[in-house]
Every structure is written in C-alpha cells, then in structure tokens.
Amino acid sequence: MKVKEPFKFAAVGVIGFWLIAFTLLPNLLVVVASVLERGGDEFVALVFTPDNYRRLFDPLYLGVLLDSLWLAAATTLLCLLLGYPFAYLLTRMPARWRPLLLLLVIVPFWTSSLVRTYAMVILLQTNGWLNQLLLDLGWIAEPLELLYTEPAVIAGMLYALLPFMILPLYAVLEKLDRRLIEAARDLGAGRVTIFRRIILPLTLPGIVAGCLLTFLPGLGMFYVADLLGGARAMLVGNLIRDQFLSARDWPFGAAASVLLTVLMGLLLWAYYLSARRANQGALP
Amino acid sequence: MNEWVIELRNVSKAYAAHPVLRNVNLQVRAGEFLTLLGPSGCGKTTILRLLAGFEPADGGEILIGGQDMRTLPPEQRQVNTVFQSYALFPHLTVFENVAFGPRLKRIRGEALRDQVMEALRMVKLEDLAGRRPGQLSGGQQQRVAMARAVVNRPRVLLLDEPLSALDYKLRKAMQLELKQLQRRLGITFIFVTHDQEEALSMSDRVAVMNAGRIEQFGTPRQIYEAPENLFVARFVGEINNLPGRVVVAAPPRYDIRLHDRVVNLKSSRVFGIGDRVNLLIRPEDVRIWREWEGSAEERAALFPAMVEEVIYKGSTVDLALRLDSGDALSTTQFFNEDDQALMNLDFREGERVFVDWVHDWETILPHEE
C-alpha cells in the first residue's frame, strides 16, 4: 500500500489540478463576471450589480430562452421517438452483427459536426440536392423553402444528436432481462402492459440519460441554428456567443451562461434522483 | 372430461436442427406433484417452456385441461411459472410483484389487498410487502416468486429448478414448505430438477429424462427400486453394477453366473440362456461379513472382497470394496445403536471381508454398454 501511495497522490493530484484549473476556476470567473458591470476597455468593471440577471428576464431574452427550450425539447422528443425503436431493434439483431451496427451509429462522430452541418446546408438549400431530387421525381413543381426554417434547425440538431440518444438507450435495452418479459407474459400481461409496466420503467434511466445528452447540448448548439436557421433563429447559445464576441457585453453573456449551467445542473440532479430510485430496486 | 390436467402427445422440439425433445408423451393428473428429473440439457426445462407457451412445439400436441394449446399465447394460459432466476420485477415492491397478476384481472382495492396479503402470508412474507426484491435474501426472493405465481390460482404451477440457487439447509426447508403448500392449495405442480434426492422426496411421480426422452415415469419408489434401464439406475442414487450371464432360465427365476459364482434370482423380465445381464445392487442393500463372522459353509456362498477405502459419514460408514473378481463395489453401512457390540464399523483399509446382498432387492437388466 505504502509503495502505491506516491502514484496515487500524483494521479489524484493531476486530475484535481486539471479540474480546478480548467473547470472550477473558469466557471467561477464566469459566475463572478455575471454579477459585475460592463466595463470599457477591460470588458468588466469591478462593480457589483444584479442587473445582468434582471435583463435576462426581459421579454426579448426570455423569448430567446423559451425558443431554445422549445427547439431543444422538440429535438429531444424526436430523438427519443426515433431512437427508442432504433435501439430496441439493435438489441434484437443477431449478436455478431451488433458491434458493426453500433459502429455505424458512431461513425458520424469521426467527422466534425460543424462540417456535417455544412453538408446539411448543401442538402437543404433552395437549389440543393433534396429539392433537386424532389423536382426530378416530379413530386414538387418548384423548390421548397427548406433552409433557414425551424424544421431545418430541428433536422440539423436531430442529425447531430441522435447517436447520443441511441447509445444510452441501447445500453439499458441490452441489459434488460428478457426473462422479466416472459414472467410478465406468464402472469397474463399483453404487449402494451409489458411495455408500460416493465420495459418503460426499467429503461427509464436510459431514457433520462439519452434525453439529457440530447437536450443539454441542444440548448447550446449555436452553430446549427446559425447555419440552418439563419438570422431568424436566435438561441441561448447564439446569445451567449454574441454577447462575448460581437456585443462585447461579457457580464450579460456570463449571466446567460450561468443560467444555462444552472438549468443543466437541475436536470442532472433530476437524473441522479431517478437513477438512484432505479438502482434501489436492482438485484445485487 | 379428461382425467389428465396436462397431456403431451408425441411432442418434439429442436433448436437449430439439434433435437431437444423426441416424441415425448406425458400425462399429469390434477393435483399431482410431478417432477421432471434429468441431467442438464435433457429437455426438462424445454417441456416447461412449451407448457408455459414461451415456445411452440415442432410436432405433437399439448393439452391443458383437455384444450389444445397450439394457438394460445402464454398470457392466456392457466399456468404460472416460478422461474429458476425468480425473474422478480426489480422496480416493483414485493406487494406489487405479487399484485401483478391480479391487477391484470382488474382486481382492485380491498379485494386486491386481501388476495396479495393472503399469498404473502402463505409464504410468510407479509412483513416484507414494502421491500424491493433487491433488498431480500435468496430464500425470500424464492418465496416472492412462489407467491406471485400462486396468487393467480393457476391450474398448473410450473417450477423450473426453483431451489437450485439456495444453500443446502435452506433448500431442505423449502422442499418441505413447497410440498406442504402444494398439498394445501391442491394445485398441480410440475417441478423441474436435476437433484434426484429432491425429486424422490417431494414428488408423487417422477419422469426421469435423458437426451430429450422420458426414460422412466413412475412413483419415486418405482424409480429407485425398480429402474427400467441403466440410465435411470445410475442417475437416481448410487448403484453397483455387476456383469453376469444367464445360465439357467426358469421364469420368473434365473440362475445367473457372476464370475465363479452362480446365484438364483427372480426377475419379472424375460431372459434366455446365455444372455448377458447387469445386476444392479444399491449400496445400502449390500451386507458385509468380517473375517471372524460366519462359518466356513456360510462363507462359501459369499463374495470375498478387499476394503479399499473407508468413508465415515456420521450416520453411515461407506466402504469402497474390490471384489476378488476385480469389480468395484460400494456399500453403505448404517450404525445400529441398539447393537453396539456387534455393529462395530471400524473397518480398516486393506481388510478382507465377505459380502452378499439382500436377495430379490437387486434389479436385473439386459446388458447395455
């Protein structure tokens, strides 16, 4: 034990230093900045003010926040509706195919999501591939306005985030004990009852994890809204970026950022509670 | 109305061209405790799965209460299963696990509470109704699985090695409880196990299975005392197997030569002169004379042997003997407390002894490899 201790100390030390220097301190700086006043040359002036938070509840910004929540929620719901059956089918595939199919789910990660979003632009623009295809098939008479619409943003976010939904769902569905389903059938349960009373509650931790993994990034994915939504879609992520880079209002950007972090923290806390509840019942 | 609650007619089943059941016929009486006994992979669990409806049979008929089960899914069959792994719902409390079946029958409120609590009382778990399966011991989980099944009052309860995960003492206690529960409820039990002792002590009838076939179907006594073939004889309990040859056939009596001795034995089977046979003798039926016991004339009829190993087991002493003919013979001697002076079981390894057995307690089977 004694021999291992220097190594243990070093390992914990490096991780601790890393977390403090690159996570805790920057976040503290953001929190501090969020209650300061906007400065001249230094970006912030060392004067305390709660104004930044008050401004966030201005209808203009509240609208941005609600828009973001709506877009992220819609994307998450679509991811769930697509991802759950997808993940379920994956677990029903022959065991030797599954690793390959899972790999195919992950392959898009090998390309930067920014590049993939640009690819979506090429697909969706007025003289893009999708419109061309529909025109050639004779299904439409003139090109559709696809790009720079809300559905385009949702489609882009869906494409970027779907794997984050599928993977945790796959993990819980894979673990699901088939014998429990047999037991439920044996006791007289039909398909709907089995899904509602057995499969759904037992895969709830995966559903919550998948929703968090799509909803939280969904709130901050400013580049998708930028590229596919144009100027019309202003999301919290865009707002924060604009405050820091264009408007140069660091305290207000920081306040928006803190709000987003708190929101995510609350969701993670909810996840922790649900996971703890689920684990309580698990067999040892 | 048919007297059988369950009937299997020529049922066969294969997994990926590998046959697991070959033309199985089985009839179960209402209220009977029937055990399917066999080594792993013999098809006994498959029979339960076919009865529960989790899998279809490839051929043959399965009748429950006289009704063909071919198109009836598991959720509509009047059978319930106690799974080997218990398969309790981990996210539901003990109460909700047991209430699962009754709720599906739209039983609510007081009636539901009464039914569930009665089932839990039956397995002595009423105090743990609020716990989750993960907070229970193996034996308690087993009881929940029982309560969850019997609360539905099925015609037939299927039990798939329900006691195999429990330790020896608990298993013994649960065997007794299970048997009592079955008597009290009057439900037909079909019990699967690979433990022959469990099968003999609990069942009304036992079906010994091997390689997808039923080798013998009868009462525990018939199975143990009159095995129909070598597999059953060897699988159920320990048994000695001496090769012999019929020299005089006068049914039902036969003279059978065992090496240099000829013994006159009775058999309900028909053998011809010159037939090779297996003489099967249970270890507890072997009698042992020590060198100073019996007269020379008496000894002439006995088989001389050498003690190779002495195993003290508390209530018995087991000996591994080597007959002078070269055959191995194992014996079990019970201590006799009334007769301590004579029943001195202090055998030594290397000691010479003389043995025979209680005649007519043996089983004679045609020779098979």
XYZ file of C-alpha atoms in Angstrom:
653
model
C 0.000 0.000 0.000
C 2.762 2.405 1.009
C 4.590 1.916 -2.311
C 1.497 2.797 -4.280
C 0.829 5.998 -2.437
C 3.109 8.374 -4.350
C 1.488 7.223 -7.553
C -1.987 7.611 -6.087
C -1.106 11.088 -4.877
C 0.279 12.080 -8.264
C -2.701 10.672 -10.141
C -5.276 12.338 -7.929
C -3.169 15.500 -7.907
C -3.043 15.797 -11.694
C -6.780 15.184 -12.025
C -7.509 17.571 -9.177
C -5.295 20.260 -10.638
C -6.865 19.810 -14.046
C -10.407 20.095 -12.717
C -9.585 23.109 -10.557
C -7.589 24.972 -13.159
C -9.699 24.284 -16.217
C -13.193 23.699 -14.860
C -13.729 25.211 -11.445
C -11.732 28.444 -11.891
C -13.131 29.363 -15.338
C -16.643 28.686 -14.108
C -16.045 30.757 -11.003
C -14.759 33.557 -13.231
C -17.946 33.339 -15.265
C -20.076 33.462 -12.113
C -18.118 36.450 -10.802
C -18.307 38.219 -14.154
C -22.047 37.714 -14.268
C -22.616 39.973 -11.267
C -20.258 42.732 -12.412
C -20.882 45.745 -14.596
C -19.863 46.038 -18.186
C -16.566 47.895 -18.437
C -14.829 49.979 -21.043
C -11.530 48.535 -22.145
C -11.310 45.643 -19.658
C -14.731 44.159 -20.611
C -15.768 44.097 -16.933
C -15.811 46.737 -14.249
C -15.431 45.624 -10.669
C -18.805 46.918 -9.525
C -21.431 44.532 -8.160
C -24.811 44.514 -9.885
C -27.681 42.032 -10.257
C -28.777 43.870 -13.418
C -27.493 41.237 -15.823
C -29.836 38.664 -14.385
C -32.697 41.131 -14.351
C -32.102 41.792 -18.074
C -32.339 38.071 -18.792
C -35.981 38.210 -17.797
C -36.662 40.946 -20.289
C -39.341 39.585 -22.698
C -36.843 39.798 -25.566
C -34.333 37.481 -23.912
C -36.986 35.387 -22.214
C -38.316 34.723 -25.713
C -34.861 33.557 -26.798
C -34.683 31.271 -23.791
C -38.138 29.817 -24.426
C -37.316 29.367 -28.123
C -34.170 27.483 -27.195
C -36.004 25.316 -24.708
C -38.680 24.577 -27.282
C -36.183 23.680 -30.016
C -34.102 21.537 -27.694
C -37.221 19.843 -26.317
C -38.662 19.179 -29.775
C -35.335 17.753 -30.916
C -35.090 15.601 -27.804
C -38.598 14.259 -28.247
C -37.953 13.421 -31.908
C -34.646 11.778 -30.959
C -36.464 9.692 -28.372
C -39.255 8.662 -30.731
C -36.727 7.672 -33.398
C -34.000 6.405 -31.090
C -36.050 4.096 -28.857
C -37.318 1.773 -31.587
C -33.926 2.028 -33.280
C -32.074 0.991 -30.119
C -34.629 -1.744 -29.468
C -34.174 -3.173 -32.953
C -30.399 -3.043 -32.460
C -30.676 -5.241 -29.363
C -32.839 -7.721 -31.272
C -30.233 -8.158 -34.024
C -28.047 -11.268 -34.074
C -25.258 -10.822 -31.525
C -22.481 -10.875 -34.109
C -23.980 -8.014 -36.107
C -24.492 -5.714 -33.183
C -20.942 -4.367 -32.804
C -20.877 -3.452 -36.509
C -24.278 -1.736 -36.356
C -23.243 0.158 -33.237
C -20.087 1.223 -35.043
C -22.224 2.613 -37.863
C -24.132 4.681 -35.305
C -20.851 6.134 -34.085
C -19.175 6.675 -37.473
C -20.610 10.213 -37.959
C -18.641 11.299 -34.867
C -15.463 10.852 -36.878
C -16.358 13.965 -38.846
C -16.622 17.353 -37.175
C -20.252 18.165 -36.512
C -19.635 21.617 -37.995
C -18.657 20.013 -41.300
C -21.697 17.762 -41.133
C -23.915 20.776 -40.565
C -22.462 22.422 -43.669
C -23.328 19.215 -45.505
C -26.899 19.676 -44.354
C -26.849 23.159 -45.892
C -25.873 21.655 -49.235
C -28.699 19.166 -48.953
C -31.373 21.616 -47.884
C -30.652 24.826 -49.778
C -33.097 26.023 -52.426
C -31.063 24.570 -55.293
C -29.777 21.797 -53.071
C -29.796 18.020 -53.544
C -33.047 17.352 -51.765
C -35.010 19.901 -53.778
C -33.311 18.674 -56.958
C -34.328 15.118 -56.179
C -37.941 16.048 -55.445
C -38.091 18.143 -58.630
C -36.634 15.332 -60.712
C -39.142 12.901 -59.271
C -41.858 15.350 -60.189
C -43.219 15.425 -56.642
C -42.907 19.214 -56.418
C -43.286 21.895 -59.040
C -40.898 24.445 -57.567
C -38.140 24.281 -54.935
C -39.253 24.242 -51.304
C -38.049 26.754 -48.774
C -36.192 24.319 -46.562
C -33.137 26.154 -45.340
C -33.438 28.875 -42.707
C -36.609 27.424 -41.208
C -37.260 25.980 -37.775
C -37.740 22.425 -39.141
C -34.301 22.766 -40.771
C -32.764 23.638 -37.403
C -34.549 20.745 -35.724
C -33.471 18.394 -38.501
C -29.868 19.523 -38.111
C -29.928 19.096 -34.351
C -31.667 15.747 -34.702
C -28.951 14.553 -37.045
C -26.179 15.759 -34.757
C -27.701 14.445 -31.531
C -29.461 11.194 -32.415
C -26.452 8.945 -31.548
C -26.361 10.471 -28.051
C -29.914 9.220 -27.604
C -29.391 5.803 -29.183
C -26.304 4.799 -27.212
C -27.671 5.099 -23.648
C -30.977 3.562 -24.764
C -29.095 0.682 -26.332
C -27.181 0.196 -23.093
C -30.326 -0.178 -20.953
C -32.272 -2.195 -23.506
C -29.340 -4.566 -23.916
C -29.232 -5.089 -20.150
C -32.980 -5.657 -19.902
C -33.586 -9.185 -18.661
C -35.721 -10.980 -21.258
C -36.913 -13.331 -18.533
C -38.775 -10.446 -16.894
C -40.793 -10.070 -20.078
C -41.514 -13.795 -20.069
C -42.530 -13.560 -16.422
C -44.918 -10.717 -17.218
C -46.457 -12.668 -20.099
C -46.737 -15.690 -17.848
C -48.729 -13.592 -15.384
C -51.110 -12.536 -18.125
C -49.708 -9.276 -19.467
C -50.161 -8.305 -23.117
C -47.706 -6.266 -25.193
C -48.916 -2.845 -24.155
C -48.931 -3.706 -20.451
C -45.477 -5.232 -20.677
C -44.123 -2.117 -22.331
C -45.826 0.271 -19.913
C -45.251 -1.595 -16.661
C -41.975 -3.460 -17.264
C -39.892 -2.205 -20.186
C -40.568 1.513 -19.808
C -39.830 1.775 -16.063
C -36.757 -0.431 -16.344
C -35.316 1.565 -19.224
C -36.212 4.913 -17.665
C -32.621 5.646 -16.566
C -31.515 5.235 -20.191
C -34.367 7.419 -21.414
C -33.457 10.149 -18.940
C -29.745 9.841 -19.774
C -30.456 9.998 -23.503
C -32.748 12.993 -23.061
C -30.115 14.822 -21.032
C -27.433 14.020 -23.565
C -29.553 15.472 -26.365
C -31.396 18.235 -24.522
C -28.388 19.836 -22.833
C -26.176 20.097 -25.930
C -29.307 21.038 -27.848
C -29.580 24.190 -25.741
C -26.079 25.290 -26.625
C -25.698 24.230 -30.262
C -25.434 27.726 -31.699
C -23.742 26.772 -34.975
C -26.631 24.576 -36.129
C -29.099 27.404 -35.590
C -26.635 29.771 -37.259
C -26.091 27.699 -40.376
C -29.531 26.173 -40.851
C -31.743 28.743 -39.169
C -30.063 31.891 -40.413
C -30.722 35.174 -38.629
C -34.214 34.128 -37.671
C -33.203 31.601 -35.063
C -31.647 33.168 -32.002
C -30.925 30.646 -29.277
C -29.315 30.895 -25.863
C -26.117 29.522 -27.351
C -26.103 32.195 -30.041
C -26.949 34.824 -27.478
C -24.019 33.907 -25.266
C -21.634 33.795 -28.186
C -22.871 37.134 -29.498
C -22.555 38.810 -26.115
C -18.968 37.686 -25.789
C -17.773 38.091 -29.386
C -19.959 40.749 -31.021
C -21.677 42.838 -28.377
C -18.680 42.602 -26.050
C -21.034 42.525 -23.061
C -19.203 39.922 -21.021
C -21.213 40.268 -17.774
C -24.518 39.724 -19.592
C -23.113 36.805 -21.602
C -21.787 35.381 -18.360
C -25.198 35.726 -16.716
C -26.861 33.888 -19.613
C -24.190 31.248 -19.390
C -24.731 30.813 -15.632
C -28.460 30.478 -16.187
C -27.840 27.750 -18.741
C -25.442 25.960 -16.397
C -27.930 26.100 -13.514
C -30.639 24.746 -15.787
C -28.419 21.856 -16.826
C -27.425 21.266 -13.210
C -31.071 20.951 -12.233
C -31.648 18.418 -14.998
C -28.605 16.400 -13.947
C -29.858 16.430 -10.387
C -33.219 15.094 -11.580
C -31.354 12.376 -13.445
C -29.371 11.483 -10.342
C -32.567 11.113 -8.349
C -34.218 8.911 -10.960
C -31.111 6.751 -11.320
C -30.896 6.306 -7.562
C -34.514 5.260 -7.434
C -33.993 2.755 -10.197
C -30.855 1.302 -8.597
C -32.581 0.768 -5.299
C -34.657 -1.966 -6.836
C -31.895 -3.615 -8.871
C -30.827 -7.101 -7.936
C -27.477 -7.240 -6.175
C -63.966 -34.739 -19.067
C -60.420 -35.963 -19.273
C -58.716 -37.119 -16.100
C -55.430 -35.537 -17.190
C -54.850 -31.876 -16.445
C -51.880 -31.937 -18.779
C -51.216 -34.190 -21.679
C -48.260 -34.258 -24.053
C -48.706 -36.379 -27.158
C -45.644 -37.137 -29.262
C -44.198 -33.719 -28.595
C -40.917 -32.928 -30.295
C -38.788 -29.818 -30.382
C -35.456 -28.913 -31.922
C -33.239 -25.857 -31.656
C -31.369 -25.175 -34.894
C -31.676 -28.799 -36.056
C -30.489 -30.042 -32.664
C -33.316 -32.126 -31.182
C -34.079 -31.432 -27.521
C -37.347 -33.359 -27.228
C -38.072 -36.560 -29.139
C -41.668 -37.784 -29.162
C -42.375 -37.098 -25.529
C -45.603 -38.454 -24.055
C -46.642 -37.369 -20.604
C -49.850 -37.360 -18.639
C -50.328 -35.442 -15.452
C -53.212 -35.874 -13.029
C -54.918 -32.917 -11.402
C -53.428 -32.104 -8.020
C -50.336 -34.189 -8.633
C -46.772 -33.248 -7.731
C -44.845 -34.331 -10.777
C -41.105 -33.973 -11.152
C -39.103 -33.910 -14.361
C -35.699 -35.207 -13.357
C -32.649 -35.323 -15.555
C -29.168 -34.012 -16.235
C -28.802 -30.527 -17.702
C -29.672 -30.411 -21.383
C -32.051 -33.367 -21.201
C -35.022 -31.237 -22.262
C -36.828 -30.915 -18.947
C -36.837 -27.114 -18.949
C -37.966 -27.146 -22.586
C -41.102 -29.042 -21.549
C -41.886 -26.262 -19.066
C -41.320 -23.604 -21.726
C -43.678 -25.396 -24.102
C -46.314 -25.712 -21.382
C -45.960 -22.043 -20.430
C -46.219 -21.149 -24.112
C -42.923 -19.305 -24.480
C -42.071 -21.526 -27.407
C -44.104 -23.590 -29.836
C -43.620 -27.334 -30.198
C -42.340 -28.550 -33.567
C -44.645 -31.544 -33.561
C -47.228 -33.268 -31.414
C -49.987 -31.958 -29.216
C -50.016 -30.196 -25.881
C -53.280 -30.229 -23.969
C -54.010 -28.368 -20.775
C -57.369 -29.218 -19.231
C -58.198 -31.103 -22.414
C -57.722 -27.968 -24.540
C -55.193 -27.798 -27.364
C -52.632 -25.114 -26.573
C -51.238 -24.629 -30.050
C -52.558 -21.141 -30.663
C -52.888 -19.921 -27.095
C -50.233 -17.366 -26.063
C -48.654 -17.581 -22.566
C -50.719 -14.684 -21.205
C -53.938 -16.625 -21.825
C -52.864 -19.962 -20.360
C -53.998 -21.056 -16.930
C -50.477 -21.930 -15.897
C -47.920 -19.895 -13.999
C -44.193 -20.305 -13.763
C -41.716 -19.983 -10.924
C -38.503 -19.187 -12.747
C -35.091 -20.509 -11.820
C -33.822 -16.935 -11.616
C -37.131 -15.928 -9.948
C -37.443 -13.096 -12.554
C -38.919 -10.736 -9.964
C -39.599 -7.240 -11.238
C -36.767 -5.238 -9.659
C -38.560 -1.891 -9.855
C -41.678 -3.086 -8.035
C -42.159 -3.796 -4.360
C -42.892 -7.293 -3.099
C -46.561 -6.316 -2.861
C -46.648 -5.003 -6.435
C -44.812 -8.054 -7.742
C -47.462 -10.311 -6.262
C -50.262 -7.934 -7.312
C -49.089 -8.002 -10.943
C -51.285 -10.923 -11.966
C -54.439 -9.957 -10.011
C -54.230 -6.356 -11.295
C -54.331 -7.671 -14.856
C -57.556 -9.415 -13.925
C -58.902 -5.997 -12.930
C -58.953 -6.806 -9.236
C -58.673 -3.573 -7.270
C -58.832 -2.065 -3.792
C -59.671 -4.242 -0.808
C -60.031 -7.424 -2.829
C -56.563 -6.929 -4.323
C -55.047 -6.227 -0.922
C -56.671 -9.307 0.567
C -55.524 -11.612 -2.209
C -51.961 -10.344 -2.220
C -51.590 -10.359 1.550
C -53.034 -13.852 1.753
C -50.481 -15.085 -0.759
C -47.711 -13.337 1.156
C -48.920 -14.810 4.440
C -48.796 -18.212 2.849
C -45.078 -17.804 2.212
C -44.567 -15.917 5.495
C -43.556 -12.658 3.881
C -46.402 -10.350 4.919
C -43.952 -8.156 6.865
C -41.795 -7.521 3.811
C -44.548 -6.391 1.422
C -42.995 -2.927 1.067
C -39.481 -4.098 0.235
C -37.975 -4.376 -3.209
C -36.605 -7.692 -4.477
C -33.038 -6.347 -4.286
C -33.404 -5.948 -0.528
C -34.359 -9.594 0.044
C -32.287 -12.723 0.575
C -32.310 -15.544 -1.959
C -34.776 -17.589 0.064
C -37.108 -14.629 0.459
C -36.945 -13.883 -3.259
C -37.841 -17.502 -3.916
C -40.905 -17.120 -1.713
C -41.981 -13.957 -3.504
C -41.731 -15.817 -6.803
C -43.950 -18.551 -5.338
C -46.496 -16.067 -4.013
C -46.543 -14.146 -7.302
C -47.408 -17.359 -9.133
C -49.901 -18.996 -6.758
C -51.870 -15.800 -6.148
C -53.340 -16.344 -9.629
C -54.661 -19.773 -8.607
C -53.354 -21.443 -11.768
C -54.458 -24.927 -12.771
C -50.838 -25.890 -13.024
C -47.750 -24.377 -11.465
C -44.509 -24.845 -13.366
C -41.366 -24.716 -11.233
C -38.027 -24.511 -13.021
C -35.334 -25.616 -10.561
C -36.699 -23.115 -8.050
C -34.442 -24.220 -5.220
C -31.152 -24.604 -7.058
C -29.818 -21.191 -6.040
C -30.344 -21.785 -2.324
C -27.852 -23.263 0.106
C -28.260 -26.817 1.362
C -30.099 -26.139 4.618
C -32.479 -23.602 3.144
C -33.140 -25.906 0.222
C -34.145 -28.686 2.601
C -36.501 -26.374 4.478
C -38.017 -25.018 1.272
C -38.573 -28.530 -0.103
C -40.759 -29.286 2.866
C -42.601 -25.971 2.631
C -43.183 -26.386 -1.085
C -44.644 -29.829 -0.585
C -46.941 -28.598 2.196
C -48.001 -25.622 0.096
C -48.840 -27.904 -2.800
C -50.983 -30.140 -0.592
C -52.778 -27.156 0.893
C -53.507 -25.472 -2.439
C -54.304 -28.619 -4.378
C -52.615 -27.100 -7.451
C -50.847 -29.422 -9.866
C -47.088 -28.864 -9.616
C -44.674 -29.662 -12.391
C -41.268 -29.394 -10.861
C -38.001 -29.499 -12.770
C -34.797 -30.515 -11.057
C -31.512 -32.311 -11.606
C -31.315 -33.240 -7.920
C -32.532 -36.832 -7.559
C -32.896 -36.588 -3.794
C -35.176 -33.572 -4.198
C -37.195 -35.419 -6.835
C -37.670 -38.535 -4.707
C -38.582 -36.737 -1.504
C -41.131 -34.313 -2.959
C -42.922 -35.953 -5.842
C -45.976 -38.112 -6.325
C -44.500 -39.204 -9.620
C -41.164 -38.688 -11.312
C -40.315 -38.618 -15.004
C -36.626 -39.353 -15.472
C -35.396 -37.725 -18.666
C -32.316 -38.139 -20.780
C -31.381 -36.697 -24.175
C -34.911 -35.499 -24.978
C -36.690 -38.702 -23.962
C -38.532 -39.875 -20.875
C -36.570 -42.898 -19.684
C -38.946 -43.875 -16.910
C -42.149 -42.479 -15.459
C -43.356 -43.706 -12.093
C -43.544 -43.200 -8.357
C -40.302 -42.346 -6.535
C -40.307 -45.887 -5.165
C -40.610 -47.481 -8.581
C -37.876 -45.241 -9.928
C -35.500 -46.033 -7.102
C -36.246 -49.689 -6.503
C -37.129 -50.860 -9.980
C -35.222 -48.785 -12.510
C -36.167 -49.739 -16.037
C -32.786 -49.145 -17.572
C -29.191 -48.486 -16.746
C -29.502 -44.721 -17.162
C -32.255 -44.433 -14.565
C -30.460 -46.799 -12.229
C -27.263 -44.774 -12.391
C -28.852 -41.332 -12.347
C -31.133 -41.910 -9.386
C -28.953 -42.650 -6.403
C -25.786 -44.680 -6.282
C -25.831 -48.190 -7.593
C -23.428 -51.094 -8.113
C -23.373 -52.748 -11.477
C -22.125 -56.363 -11.729
C -21.953 -58.027 -15.135
C -23.370 -61.544 -15.331
C -24.708 -64.204 -17.679
C -27.898 -66.272 -17.509
C -27.093 -69.994 -17.204
C -30.473 -71.453 -16.284
C -33.732 -69.792 -17.287
C -36.892 -70.891 -15.474
C -39.002 -67.711 -15.455
C -39.510 -65.987 -13.132
C -36.339 -67.481 -11.615
C -32.938 -67.445 -13.240
C -29.528 -68.803 -12.402
C -27.045 -66.078 -13.126
C -23.299 -66.558 -13.141
C -21.243 -63.780 -11.646
C -17.669 -64.791 -12.358
C -17.144 -68.010 -10.401
C -20.459 -67.959 -8.522
C -23.958 -68.825 -9.611
C -26.861 -67.139 -7.853
C -30.548 -67.921 -8.211
C -32.567 -64.693 -8.616
C -36.071 -63.602 -9.502
C -36.993 -61.223 -12.304
C -40.201 -60.176 -13.995
C -38.227 -59.687 -17.200
C -37.712 -62.491 -19.654
C -34.163 -63.629 -20.381
C -32.793 -66.521 -22.391
C -29.904 -68.802 -21.575
C -26.604 -67.159 -22.409
C -27.987 -63.584 -22.212
C -25.636 -61.045 -20.724
C -27.217 -59.085 -17.888
C -26.433 -56.254 -15.487
C -27.045 -56.987 -11.846
C -27.788 -53.738 -10.036
C -27.480 -53.501 -6.279
C -27.907 -50.412 -4.096
C -25.009 -49.796 -1.682
C -27.326 -49.940 1.321
C -28.521 -53.425 0.301
C -25.026 -54.901 0.491
C -24.293 -56.945 3.621
C -20.768 -57.393 4.922
C -19.254 -60.202 6.954
C -15.935 -59.650 8.617
C -13.254 -62.372 8.713
C -14.306 -63.694 12.101
C -18.026 -63.722 11.362
C -19.955 -66.700 9.968
C -18.943 -70.316 9.413
C -16.914 -71.693 6.544
C -20.029 -73.139 4.867
C -21.782 -69.813 5.087
C -18.765 -68.081 3.616
C -18.675 -70.367 0.632
C -21.764 -68.623 -0.715
C -20.345 -65.124 -0.139
C -18.151 -62.970 -2.329
C -14.672 -62.285 -0.945
C -13.510 -58.700 -1.198
C -10.921 -56.212 -0.007
C -11.676 -52.882 1.682
C -10.088 -50.154 -0.423
C -11.467 -47.069 1.255
C -13.439 -46.221 4.376
C -15.521 -43.036 4.348
C -17.058 -42.010 7.646
C -20.245 -40.011 7.045
C -21.712 -39.614 10.505
C -24.854 -41.670 10.259
C -23.277 -44.190 7.921
C -19.927 -45.656 7.000
C -19.370 -46.023 3.276
C -16.882 -48.601 2.016
C -15.295 -48.871 -1.381
C -14.649 -52.570 -1.923
C -12.808 -54.505 -4.614
C -14.249 -57.953 -5.213
C -11.760 -60.721 -5.919
C -13.319 -60.868 -9.374
C -11.978 -57.352 -9.936
C -15.317 -55.491 -9.848
C -15.671 -52.439 -7.641
C -18.492 -52.397 -5.116
C -19.580 -49.533 -2.896
C -21.546 -50.129 0.268
C -23.293 -48.068 2.896
C -23.464 -49.414 6.441
C -25.796 -47.819 8.954
C -24.792 -47.564 12.573
C -27.055 -49.624 14.730
C -27.350 -48.023 18.118
C -29.141 -50.962 19.760
C -26.394 -53.341 18.916
C -23.157 -51.514 19.536
C -21.044 -54.536 20.394
C -21.824 -56.382 17.158
C -22.216 -53.464 14.784
C -18.692 -52.337 15.122
C -17.968 -50.475 11.916
C -14.260 -49.869 12.470
C -13.222 -51.208 9.069
C -9.589 -50.842 8.089
C -8.311 -50.234 4.614
C -6.837 -53.457 3.232
C -9.088 -55.628 5.400
C -10.578 -58.797 3.890
C -14.352 -59.085 4.076
C -17.127 -61.231 2.613
C -20.213 -59.740 1.032
C -23.601 -60.577 -0.338
C -26.830 -58.639 -0.650
C -30.466 -58.910 0.304
C -31.660 -61.199 -2.471
C -34.576 -60.028 -4.615
C -33.777 -56.421 -3.776
C -31.490 -56.294 -6.779
C -32.545 -55.286 -10.289
C -31.604 -57.357 -13.307
C -31.437 -55.549 -16.622
C -30.364 -56.701 -20.067
C -26.769 -55.836 -20.710
C -26.066 -52.431 -22.242
C -22.828 -50.512 -22.543
